[in-house]
Short mmCIF file of C-alpha atoms and ligand atoms in Angstrom, two decimals:
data_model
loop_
_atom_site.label_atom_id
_atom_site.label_comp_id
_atom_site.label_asym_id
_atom_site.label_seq_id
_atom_site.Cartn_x
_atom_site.Cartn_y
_atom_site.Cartn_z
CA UNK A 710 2.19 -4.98 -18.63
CA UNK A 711 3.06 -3.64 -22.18
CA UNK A 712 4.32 0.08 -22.32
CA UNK A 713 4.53 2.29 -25.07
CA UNK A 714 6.96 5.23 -24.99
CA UNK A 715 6.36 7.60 -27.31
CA UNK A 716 8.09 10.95 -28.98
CA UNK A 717 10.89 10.79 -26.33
CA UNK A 718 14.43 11.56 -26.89
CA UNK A 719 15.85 8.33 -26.90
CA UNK A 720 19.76 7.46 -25.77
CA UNK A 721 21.35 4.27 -26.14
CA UNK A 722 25.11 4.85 -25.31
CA UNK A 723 25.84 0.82 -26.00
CA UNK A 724 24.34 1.83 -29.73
CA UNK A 725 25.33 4.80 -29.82
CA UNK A 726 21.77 5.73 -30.66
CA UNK A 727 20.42 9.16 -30.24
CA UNK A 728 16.97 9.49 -31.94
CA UNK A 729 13.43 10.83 -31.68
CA UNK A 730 10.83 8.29 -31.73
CA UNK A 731 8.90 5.31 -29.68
CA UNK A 732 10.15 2.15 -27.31
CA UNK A 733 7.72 -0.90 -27.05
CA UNK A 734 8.15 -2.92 -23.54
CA UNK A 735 6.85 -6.37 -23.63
CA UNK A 736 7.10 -9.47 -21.72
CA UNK A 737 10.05 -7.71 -19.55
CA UNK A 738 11.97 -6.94 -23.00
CA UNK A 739 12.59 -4.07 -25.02
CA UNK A 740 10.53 -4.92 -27.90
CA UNK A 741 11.39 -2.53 -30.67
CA UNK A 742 12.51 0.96 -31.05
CA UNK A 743 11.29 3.13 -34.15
CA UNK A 744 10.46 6.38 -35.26
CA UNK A 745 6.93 5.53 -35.01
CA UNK A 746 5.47 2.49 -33.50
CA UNK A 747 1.65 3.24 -34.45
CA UNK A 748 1.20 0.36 -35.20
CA UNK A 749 1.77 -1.58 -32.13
CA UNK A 750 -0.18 0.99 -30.11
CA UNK A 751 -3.15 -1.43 -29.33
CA UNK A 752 -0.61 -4.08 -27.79
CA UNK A 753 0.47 -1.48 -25.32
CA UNK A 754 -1.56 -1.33 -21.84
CA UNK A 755 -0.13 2.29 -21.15
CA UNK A 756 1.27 4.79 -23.90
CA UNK A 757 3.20 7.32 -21.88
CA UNK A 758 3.78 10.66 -24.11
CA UNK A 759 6.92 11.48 -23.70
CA UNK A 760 7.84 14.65 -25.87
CA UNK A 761 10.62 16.48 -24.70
CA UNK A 762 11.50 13.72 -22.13
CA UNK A 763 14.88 11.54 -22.65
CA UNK A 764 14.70 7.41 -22.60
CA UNK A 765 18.07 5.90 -21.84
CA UNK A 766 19.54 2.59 -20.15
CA UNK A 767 18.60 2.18 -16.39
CA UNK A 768 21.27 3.00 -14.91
CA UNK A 769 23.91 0.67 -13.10
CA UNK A 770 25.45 1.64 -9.66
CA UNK A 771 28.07 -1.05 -9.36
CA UNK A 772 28.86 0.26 -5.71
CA UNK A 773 25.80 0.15 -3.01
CA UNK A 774 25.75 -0.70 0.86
CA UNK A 775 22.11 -2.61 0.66
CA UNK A 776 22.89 -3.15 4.48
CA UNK A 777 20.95 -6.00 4.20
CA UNK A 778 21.23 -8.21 6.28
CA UNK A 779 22.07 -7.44 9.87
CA UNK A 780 22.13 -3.23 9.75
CA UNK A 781 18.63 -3.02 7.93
CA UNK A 782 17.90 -0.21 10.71
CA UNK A 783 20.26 2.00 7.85
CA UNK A 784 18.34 0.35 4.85
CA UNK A 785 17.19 -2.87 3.63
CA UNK A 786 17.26 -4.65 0.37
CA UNK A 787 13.54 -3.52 -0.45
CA UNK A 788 14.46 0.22 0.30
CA UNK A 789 17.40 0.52 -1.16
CA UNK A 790 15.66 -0.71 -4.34
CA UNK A 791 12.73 1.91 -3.87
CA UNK A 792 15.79 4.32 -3.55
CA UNK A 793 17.16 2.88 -6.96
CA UNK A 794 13.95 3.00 -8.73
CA UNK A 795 13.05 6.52 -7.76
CA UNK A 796 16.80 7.92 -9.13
CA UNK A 797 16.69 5.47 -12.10
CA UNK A 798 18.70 2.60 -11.03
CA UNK A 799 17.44 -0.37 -12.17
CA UNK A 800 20.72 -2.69 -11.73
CA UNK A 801 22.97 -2.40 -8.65
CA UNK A 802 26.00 -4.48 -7.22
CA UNK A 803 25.37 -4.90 -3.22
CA UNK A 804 28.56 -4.56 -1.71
CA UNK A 805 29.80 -7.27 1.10
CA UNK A 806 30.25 -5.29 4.54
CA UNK A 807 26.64 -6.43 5.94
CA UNK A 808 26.75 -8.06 9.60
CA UNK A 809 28.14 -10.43 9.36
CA UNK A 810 30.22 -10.01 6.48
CA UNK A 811 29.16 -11.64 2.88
CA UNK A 812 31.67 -14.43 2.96
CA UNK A 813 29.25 -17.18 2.70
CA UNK A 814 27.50 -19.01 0.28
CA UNK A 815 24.40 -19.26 1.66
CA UNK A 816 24.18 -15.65 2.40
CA UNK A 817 25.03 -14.89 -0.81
CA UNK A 818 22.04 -17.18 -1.84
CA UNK A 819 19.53 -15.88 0.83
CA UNK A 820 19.99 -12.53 -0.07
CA UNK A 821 19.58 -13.29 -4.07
CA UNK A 822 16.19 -14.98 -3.47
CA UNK A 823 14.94 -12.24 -1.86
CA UNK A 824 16.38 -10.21 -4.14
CA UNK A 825 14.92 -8.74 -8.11
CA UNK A 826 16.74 -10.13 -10.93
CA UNK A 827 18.86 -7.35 -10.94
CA UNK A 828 20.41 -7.13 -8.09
CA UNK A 829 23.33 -8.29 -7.73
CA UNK A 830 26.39 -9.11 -5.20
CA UNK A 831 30.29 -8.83 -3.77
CA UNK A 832 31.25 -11.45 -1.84
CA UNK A 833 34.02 -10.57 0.26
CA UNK A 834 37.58 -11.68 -0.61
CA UNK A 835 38.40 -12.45 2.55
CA UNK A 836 36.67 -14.22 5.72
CA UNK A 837 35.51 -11.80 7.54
CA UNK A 838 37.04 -8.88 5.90
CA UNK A 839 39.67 -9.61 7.76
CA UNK A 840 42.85 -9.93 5.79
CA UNK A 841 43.60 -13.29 7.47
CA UNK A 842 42.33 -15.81 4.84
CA UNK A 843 40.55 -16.12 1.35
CA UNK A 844 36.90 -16.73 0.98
CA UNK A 845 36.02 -19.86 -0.91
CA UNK A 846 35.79 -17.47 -4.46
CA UNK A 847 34.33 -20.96 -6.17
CA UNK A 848 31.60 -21.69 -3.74
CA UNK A 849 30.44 -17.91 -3.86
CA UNK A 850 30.58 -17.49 -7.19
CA UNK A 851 28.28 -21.25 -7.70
CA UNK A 852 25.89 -19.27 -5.38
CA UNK A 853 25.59 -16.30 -7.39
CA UNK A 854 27.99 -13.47 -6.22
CA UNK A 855 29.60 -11.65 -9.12
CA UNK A 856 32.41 -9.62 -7.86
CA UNK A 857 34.82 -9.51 -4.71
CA UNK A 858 35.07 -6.92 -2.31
CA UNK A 859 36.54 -6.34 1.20
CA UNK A 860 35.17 -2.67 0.28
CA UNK A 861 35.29 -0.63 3.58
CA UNK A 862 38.89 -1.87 3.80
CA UNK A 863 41.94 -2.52 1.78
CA UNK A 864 42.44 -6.09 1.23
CA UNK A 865 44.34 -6.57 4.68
CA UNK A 866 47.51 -8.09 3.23
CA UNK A 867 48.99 -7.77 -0.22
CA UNK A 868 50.53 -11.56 0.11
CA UNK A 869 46.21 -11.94 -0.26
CA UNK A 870 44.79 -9.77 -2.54
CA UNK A 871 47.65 -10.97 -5.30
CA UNK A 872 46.27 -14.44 -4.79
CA UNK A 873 42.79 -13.62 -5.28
CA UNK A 874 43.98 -11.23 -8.66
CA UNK A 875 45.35 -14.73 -9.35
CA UNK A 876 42.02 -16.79 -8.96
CA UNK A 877 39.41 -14.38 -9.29
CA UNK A 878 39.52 -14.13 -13.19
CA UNK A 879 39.32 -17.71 -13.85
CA UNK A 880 36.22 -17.74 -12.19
CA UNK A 881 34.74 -14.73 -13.91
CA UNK A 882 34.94 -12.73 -10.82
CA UNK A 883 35.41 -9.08 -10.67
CA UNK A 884 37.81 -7.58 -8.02
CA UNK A 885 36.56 -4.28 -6.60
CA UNK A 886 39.30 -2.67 -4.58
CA UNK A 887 39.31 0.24 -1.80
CA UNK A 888 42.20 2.06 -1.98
CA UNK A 889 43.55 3.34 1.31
CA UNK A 890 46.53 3.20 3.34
CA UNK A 891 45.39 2.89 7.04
CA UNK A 892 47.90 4.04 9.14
CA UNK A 893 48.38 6.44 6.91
CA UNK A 894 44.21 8.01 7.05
CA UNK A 895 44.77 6.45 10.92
CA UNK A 896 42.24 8.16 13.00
CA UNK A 897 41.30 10.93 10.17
CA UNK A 898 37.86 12.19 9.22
CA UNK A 899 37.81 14.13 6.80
CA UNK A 900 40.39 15.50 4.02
CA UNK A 901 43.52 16.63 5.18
CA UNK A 902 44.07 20.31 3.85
CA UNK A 903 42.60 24.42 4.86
CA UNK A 904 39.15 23.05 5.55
CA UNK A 905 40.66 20.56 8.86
CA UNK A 906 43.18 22.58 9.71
CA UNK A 907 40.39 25.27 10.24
CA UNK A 908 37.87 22.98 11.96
CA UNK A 909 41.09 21.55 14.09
CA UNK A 910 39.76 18.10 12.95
CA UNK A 911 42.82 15.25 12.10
CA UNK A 912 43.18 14.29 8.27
CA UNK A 913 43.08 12.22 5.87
CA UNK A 914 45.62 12.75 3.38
CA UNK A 915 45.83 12.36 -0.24
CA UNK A 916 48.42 9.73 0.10
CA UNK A 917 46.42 7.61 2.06
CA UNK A 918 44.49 6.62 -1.02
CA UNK A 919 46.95 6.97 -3.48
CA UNK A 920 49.60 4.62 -1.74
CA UNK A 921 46.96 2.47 -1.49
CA UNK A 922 46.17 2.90 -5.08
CA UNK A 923 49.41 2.25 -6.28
CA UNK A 924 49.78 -1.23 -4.23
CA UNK A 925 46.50 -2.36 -5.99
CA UNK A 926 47.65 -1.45 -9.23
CA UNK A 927 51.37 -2.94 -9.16
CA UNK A 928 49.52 -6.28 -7.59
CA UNK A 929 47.33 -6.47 -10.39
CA UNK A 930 49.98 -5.07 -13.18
CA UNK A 931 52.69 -7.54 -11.64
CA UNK A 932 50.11 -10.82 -13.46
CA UNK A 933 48.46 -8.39 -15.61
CA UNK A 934 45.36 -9.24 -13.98
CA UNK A 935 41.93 -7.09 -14.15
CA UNK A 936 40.99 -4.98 -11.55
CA UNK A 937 38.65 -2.09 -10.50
CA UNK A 938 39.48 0.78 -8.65
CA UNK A 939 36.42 1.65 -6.39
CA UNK A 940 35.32 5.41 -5.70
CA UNK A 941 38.55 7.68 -7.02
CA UNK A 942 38.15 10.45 -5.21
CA UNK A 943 41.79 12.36 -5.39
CA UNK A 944 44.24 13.30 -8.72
CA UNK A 945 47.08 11.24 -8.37
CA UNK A 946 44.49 8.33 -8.10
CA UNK A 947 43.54 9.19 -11.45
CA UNK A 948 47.26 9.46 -12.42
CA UNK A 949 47.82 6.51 -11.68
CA UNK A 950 45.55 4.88 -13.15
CA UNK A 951 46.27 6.85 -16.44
CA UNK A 952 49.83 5.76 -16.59
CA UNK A 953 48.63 1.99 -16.03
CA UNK A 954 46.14 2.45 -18.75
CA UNK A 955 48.07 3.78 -20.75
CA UNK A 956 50.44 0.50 -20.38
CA UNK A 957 47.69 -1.36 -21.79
CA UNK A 958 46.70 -3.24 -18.24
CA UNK A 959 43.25 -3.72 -17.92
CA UNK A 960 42.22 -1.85 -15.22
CA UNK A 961 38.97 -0.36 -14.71
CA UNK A 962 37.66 2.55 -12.39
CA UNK A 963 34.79 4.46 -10.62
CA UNK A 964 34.28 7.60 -9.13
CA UNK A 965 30.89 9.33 -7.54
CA UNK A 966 28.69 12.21 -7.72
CA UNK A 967 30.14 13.77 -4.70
CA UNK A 968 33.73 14.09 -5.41
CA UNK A 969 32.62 15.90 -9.09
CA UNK A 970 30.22 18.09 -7.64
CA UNK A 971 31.38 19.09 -3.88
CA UNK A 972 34.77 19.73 -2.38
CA UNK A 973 36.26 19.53 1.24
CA UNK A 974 35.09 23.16 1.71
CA UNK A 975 31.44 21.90 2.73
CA UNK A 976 32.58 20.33 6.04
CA UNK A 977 32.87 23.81 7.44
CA UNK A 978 29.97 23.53 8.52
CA UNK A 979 30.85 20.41 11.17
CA UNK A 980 27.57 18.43 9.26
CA UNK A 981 28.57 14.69 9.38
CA UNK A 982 26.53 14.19 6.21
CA UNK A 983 29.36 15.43 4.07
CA UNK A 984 31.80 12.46 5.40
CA UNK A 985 32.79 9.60 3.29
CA UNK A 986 35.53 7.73 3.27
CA UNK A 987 37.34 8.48 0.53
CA UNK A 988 36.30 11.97 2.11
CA UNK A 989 35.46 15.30 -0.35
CA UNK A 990 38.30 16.51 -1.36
CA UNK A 991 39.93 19.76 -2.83
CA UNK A 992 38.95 21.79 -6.14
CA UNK A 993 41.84 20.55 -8.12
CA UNK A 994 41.23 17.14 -7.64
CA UNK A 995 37.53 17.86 -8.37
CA UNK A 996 38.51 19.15 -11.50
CA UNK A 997 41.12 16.55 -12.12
CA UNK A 998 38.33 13.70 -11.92
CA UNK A 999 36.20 15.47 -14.21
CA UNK A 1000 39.05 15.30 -16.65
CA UNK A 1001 39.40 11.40 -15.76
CA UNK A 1002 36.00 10.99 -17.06
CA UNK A 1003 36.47 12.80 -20.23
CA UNK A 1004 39.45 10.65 -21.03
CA UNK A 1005 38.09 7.29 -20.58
CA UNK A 1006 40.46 6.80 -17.68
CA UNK A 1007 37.53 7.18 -15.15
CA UNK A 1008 35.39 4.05 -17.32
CA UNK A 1009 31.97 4.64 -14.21
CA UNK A 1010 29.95 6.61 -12.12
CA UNK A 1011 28.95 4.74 -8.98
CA UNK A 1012 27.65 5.88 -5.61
CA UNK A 1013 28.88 4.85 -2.84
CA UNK A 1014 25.00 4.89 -1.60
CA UNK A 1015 26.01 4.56 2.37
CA UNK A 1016 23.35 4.80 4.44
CA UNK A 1017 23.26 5.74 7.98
CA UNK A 1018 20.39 6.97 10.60
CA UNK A 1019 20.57 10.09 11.75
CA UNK A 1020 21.39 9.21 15.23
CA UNK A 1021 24.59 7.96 13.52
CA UNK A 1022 25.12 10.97 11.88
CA UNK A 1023 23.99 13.63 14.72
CA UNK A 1024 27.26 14.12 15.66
CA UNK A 1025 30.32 15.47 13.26
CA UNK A 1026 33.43 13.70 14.93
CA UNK A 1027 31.86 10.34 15.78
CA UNK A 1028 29.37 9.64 12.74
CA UNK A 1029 30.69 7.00 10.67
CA UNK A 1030 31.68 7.27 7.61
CA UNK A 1031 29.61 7.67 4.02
CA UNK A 1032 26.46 9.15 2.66
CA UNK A 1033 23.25 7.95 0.70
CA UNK A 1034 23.38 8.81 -3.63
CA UNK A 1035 21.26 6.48 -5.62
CA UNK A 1036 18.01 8.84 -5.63
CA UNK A 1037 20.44 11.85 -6.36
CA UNK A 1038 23.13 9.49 -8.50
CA UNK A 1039 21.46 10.74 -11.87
CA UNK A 1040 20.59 14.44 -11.13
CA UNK A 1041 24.35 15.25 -9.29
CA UNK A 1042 25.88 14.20 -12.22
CA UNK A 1043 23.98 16.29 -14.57
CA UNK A 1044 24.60 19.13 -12.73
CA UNK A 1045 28.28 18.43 -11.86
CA UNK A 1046 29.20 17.70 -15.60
CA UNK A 1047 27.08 20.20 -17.81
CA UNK A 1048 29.27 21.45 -20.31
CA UNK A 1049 31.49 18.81 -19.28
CA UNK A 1050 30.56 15.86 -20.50
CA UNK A 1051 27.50 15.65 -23.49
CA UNK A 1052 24.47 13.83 -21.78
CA UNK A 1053 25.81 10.49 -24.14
CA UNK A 1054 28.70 10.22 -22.30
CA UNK A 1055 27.03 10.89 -18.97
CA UNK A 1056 24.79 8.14 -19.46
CA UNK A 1057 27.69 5.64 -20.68
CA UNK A 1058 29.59 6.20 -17.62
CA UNK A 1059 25.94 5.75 -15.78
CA UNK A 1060 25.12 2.28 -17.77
CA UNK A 1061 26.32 1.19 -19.82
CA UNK A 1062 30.30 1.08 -19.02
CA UNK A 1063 29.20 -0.36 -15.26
CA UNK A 1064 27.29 -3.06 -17.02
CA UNK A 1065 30.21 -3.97 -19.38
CA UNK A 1066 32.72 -4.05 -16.36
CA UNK A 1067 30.38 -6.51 -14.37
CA UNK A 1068 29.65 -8.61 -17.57
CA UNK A 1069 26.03 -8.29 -16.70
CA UNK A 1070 22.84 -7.18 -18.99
CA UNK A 1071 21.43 -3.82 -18.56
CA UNK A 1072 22.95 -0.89 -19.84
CA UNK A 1073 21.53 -1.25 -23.39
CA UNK A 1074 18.08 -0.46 -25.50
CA UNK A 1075 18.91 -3.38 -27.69
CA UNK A 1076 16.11 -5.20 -28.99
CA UNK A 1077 15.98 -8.42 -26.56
CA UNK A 1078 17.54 -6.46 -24.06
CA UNK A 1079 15.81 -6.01 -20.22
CA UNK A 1080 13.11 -3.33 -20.38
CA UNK A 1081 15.23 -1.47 -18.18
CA UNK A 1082 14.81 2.14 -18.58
CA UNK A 1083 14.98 5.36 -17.04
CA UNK A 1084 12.82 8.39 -17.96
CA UNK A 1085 13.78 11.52 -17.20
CA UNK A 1086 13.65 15.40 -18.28
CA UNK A 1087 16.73 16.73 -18.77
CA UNK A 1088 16.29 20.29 -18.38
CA UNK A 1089 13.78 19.83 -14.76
CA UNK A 1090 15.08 20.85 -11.54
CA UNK A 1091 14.51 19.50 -7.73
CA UNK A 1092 15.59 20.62 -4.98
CA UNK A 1093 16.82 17.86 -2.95
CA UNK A 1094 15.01 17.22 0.64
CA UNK A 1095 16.08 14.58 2.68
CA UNK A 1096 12.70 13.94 4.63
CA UNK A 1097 11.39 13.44 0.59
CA UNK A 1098 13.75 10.37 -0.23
CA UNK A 1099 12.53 7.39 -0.45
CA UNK A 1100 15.50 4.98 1.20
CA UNK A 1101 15.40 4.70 5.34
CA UNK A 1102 18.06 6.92 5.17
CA UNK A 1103 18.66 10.66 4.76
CA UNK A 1104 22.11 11.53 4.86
CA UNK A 1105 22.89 13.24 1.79
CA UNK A 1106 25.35 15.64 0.80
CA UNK A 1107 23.44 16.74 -2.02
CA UNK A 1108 20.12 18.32 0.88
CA UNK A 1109 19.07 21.70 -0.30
CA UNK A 1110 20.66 21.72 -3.54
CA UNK A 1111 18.86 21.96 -6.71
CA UNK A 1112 20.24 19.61 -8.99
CA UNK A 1113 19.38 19.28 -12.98
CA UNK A 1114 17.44 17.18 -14.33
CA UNK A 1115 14.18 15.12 -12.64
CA UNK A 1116 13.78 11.04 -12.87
CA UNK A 1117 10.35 10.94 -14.20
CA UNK A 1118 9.76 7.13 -14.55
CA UNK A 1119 11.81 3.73 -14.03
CA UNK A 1120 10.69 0.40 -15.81
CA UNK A 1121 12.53 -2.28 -14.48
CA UNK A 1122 12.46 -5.40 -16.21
CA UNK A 1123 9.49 -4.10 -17.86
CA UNK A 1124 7.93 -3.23 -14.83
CA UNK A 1125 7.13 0.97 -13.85
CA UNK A 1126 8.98 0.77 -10.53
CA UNK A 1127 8.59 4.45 -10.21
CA UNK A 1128 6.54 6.86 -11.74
CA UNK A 1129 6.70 10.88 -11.14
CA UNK A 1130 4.69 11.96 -13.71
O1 DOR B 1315 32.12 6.24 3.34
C1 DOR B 1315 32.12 5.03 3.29
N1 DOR B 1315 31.11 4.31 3.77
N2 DOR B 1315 33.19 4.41 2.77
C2 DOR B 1315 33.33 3.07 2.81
O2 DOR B 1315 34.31 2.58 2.32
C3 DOR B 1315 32.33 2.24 3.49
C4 DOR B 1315 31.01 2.91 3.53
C5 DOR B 1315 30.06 2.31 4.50
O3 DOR B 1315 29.89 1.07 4.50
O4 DOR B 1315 29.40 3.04 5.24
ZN1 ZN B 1316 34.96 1.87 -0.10
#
């Protein structure tokens, strides 16, 4: 199918583009962008009018739980990408905590066949996310894995994750680390501070993630290797990170929706929907991550999309851990970062900055590029309800908010995966 976009507002953070005018999809490419593309209106099998509508990137969520396989009763890898399409996301990076674990090769090569071109995979760094022993990061990557992750966990031993900072670069492997000291958030659910003290619930505090933090970093600085810092959810996180940036290591780092747009305070309720791990934290560290991002020290937005049924999450103290974002990834950022952030910027973190990091296409409206795009108005409203969503799951924190902004249409590799119209 050839698409014709026409008249929309069109946003290409990787061009820094930001024009009226039309977008040609053809043969799973974009095909040109111009002010007018008349001309080329008979090749197109659909022109969409899209006046007062934006066209940017698809966006890139380099941190999802596909579940897929062995807890596909939470999602699977086909609705977790009708999740994807319907909030835009039209590349995502599966991360490696299925059952079992991702530490094969032929896992990683089962799940990719199954799988659109654009998704893509952790393996884990080590055997069973168990700290014990290193993966075979050669073999993984041959079967298609892009990135390493124990993500759930802390690389169990620190002897470990230096020697897979060591190897993983050679091998154009991307380490994605989560930060966390566990003794130290030992038997804690939710953020340490007013809110648990209230609720008489155990903690999680800051330090817990910032120790952890600061071992990844000093690992990585001590061979000046790469390394990305998964889901930032507290300020000294962030100043961290800062100060190594600032040294000129080449770190990289995420945060999601949920830590810029809610804070610990929405636990009061006892609703197991609003626990992650990193968990929602206070307003100063909400505000301090917003910062991050306006800096450049916070490089992505990811989301952390977590699914769980809601038999899992029926009860506050023994749910586990996380919450669903991809349909909402798009929309809770808007809202969280008006007058924050310009809707450029947004979209860079969103795209085109998650792309870069991974080294994978997407993220661009270059000629040549993927037709991967994401339609959306800007200025709409939804209000967000659960039983609407389009994964297996419904735990969201974002459920009877309305957010800013509505995803309209996603064309993925040239393809209308969704359409909303
Ligand atoms: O909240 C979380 N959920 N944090 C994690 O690190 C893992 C994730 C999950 O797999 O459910
Ligand atoms: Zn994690």
């Amino acid at each position: 199918m050839t698409f014709l976009l026409k008249r929309a507002r069109i946003l290409d953070p990787s061009q820094k583009l930001d024009m009226v005018g039309d977008i040609l999809l053809k043969d799973g490419k974009i095909a040109e962008i111009g002010e007018d593309l008349f001309h080329r209106m008979a090749e197109a099998h659909e022109v969409l009018d899209c006046a007062g509508l934006t066209a940017a990137p698809g966006l890139v969520d380099m941190h999802v739980h596909l579940r897929d396989p062995g807890l596909t009763y939470k999602e699977d890898l086909f609705s977790a990408c009708r999740a994807a399409a319907a909030g835009g996301v039209t590349s995502l990076l599966a991360m490696p905590n299925t059952r079992p674990p991702m530490d094969e090769p032929d896992m990683v090569r089962e799940l990719l066949e199954r799988a659109d071109a654009n998704v893509y995979t952790c393996a884990c760094v080590t055997k069973g996310m168990k700290g014990e022993s290193l993966t075979d990061f050669a073999a993984l990557k041959a079967a298609g894995a892009i990135a390493l992750s124990d993500d759930g966990v802390p690389v169990g031993s620190a002897r470990l994750l230096l020697e897979a900072l060591e190897k993983a670069p050679g091998l154009g492997l991307t380490i994605c680390v989560h930060c966390e000291d566990l003794d130290l958030a030992k038997g804690g659910l939710m953020h340490k501070g007013a809110v648990s003290e209230k609720l008489g619930v155990p903690g999680i505090p800051r330090a817990a993630e910032d120790c952890g933090t600061a071992r990844e970093l000093a690992a990585a600085a001590s061979i000046g290797a790469p390394i990305h810092i998964c889901h930032v959810s507290t300020r000294g996180s962030a100043e961290l990170i800062r100060d190594y940036k600032r040294r000129g290591l080449p770190v990289t780092a995420e945060t999601c929706p949920h830590y810029l747009l809610l804070t610990h305070e929405a636990l009061g309720g006892r609703d197991a929907d609003f626990r992650m791990n990193p968990p929602l934290r206070t307003e100063d560290d909400r505000r301090a991550l917003i910062e991050a991002l306006k800096d450049g020290v916070v490089d992505a937005v990811s989301t952390d999309h977590a699914p769980h049924s809601p038999k899992e999450k029926a009860d506050f103290l023994a749910a586990p851990n996380g919450s669903i974002g991809m349909e909402t990834s798009l929309c809770a950022a808007l809202t969280a970062l008006e007058g924050e952030l310009t809707l450029m910027e947004i979209l860079e973190k969103m795209s085109t900055a998650p792309a870069r990091i991974l080294g994978i296409p997407g993220g661009t409206l270059a000629a040549g590029a993927p037709a991967d795009v994401v339609l959306f108005d800007p200025q709409g409203h939804w209000t967000v309800d659960p039983e609407k969503l389009h994964g297996k799951s419904r735990n969201t924190p974002f459920k009877g908010m309305t957010l800013r902004g509505r995803v309209l249409a996603t064309f993925c590799r040239g393809r209308k995966v969704f359409d909303d119209r």
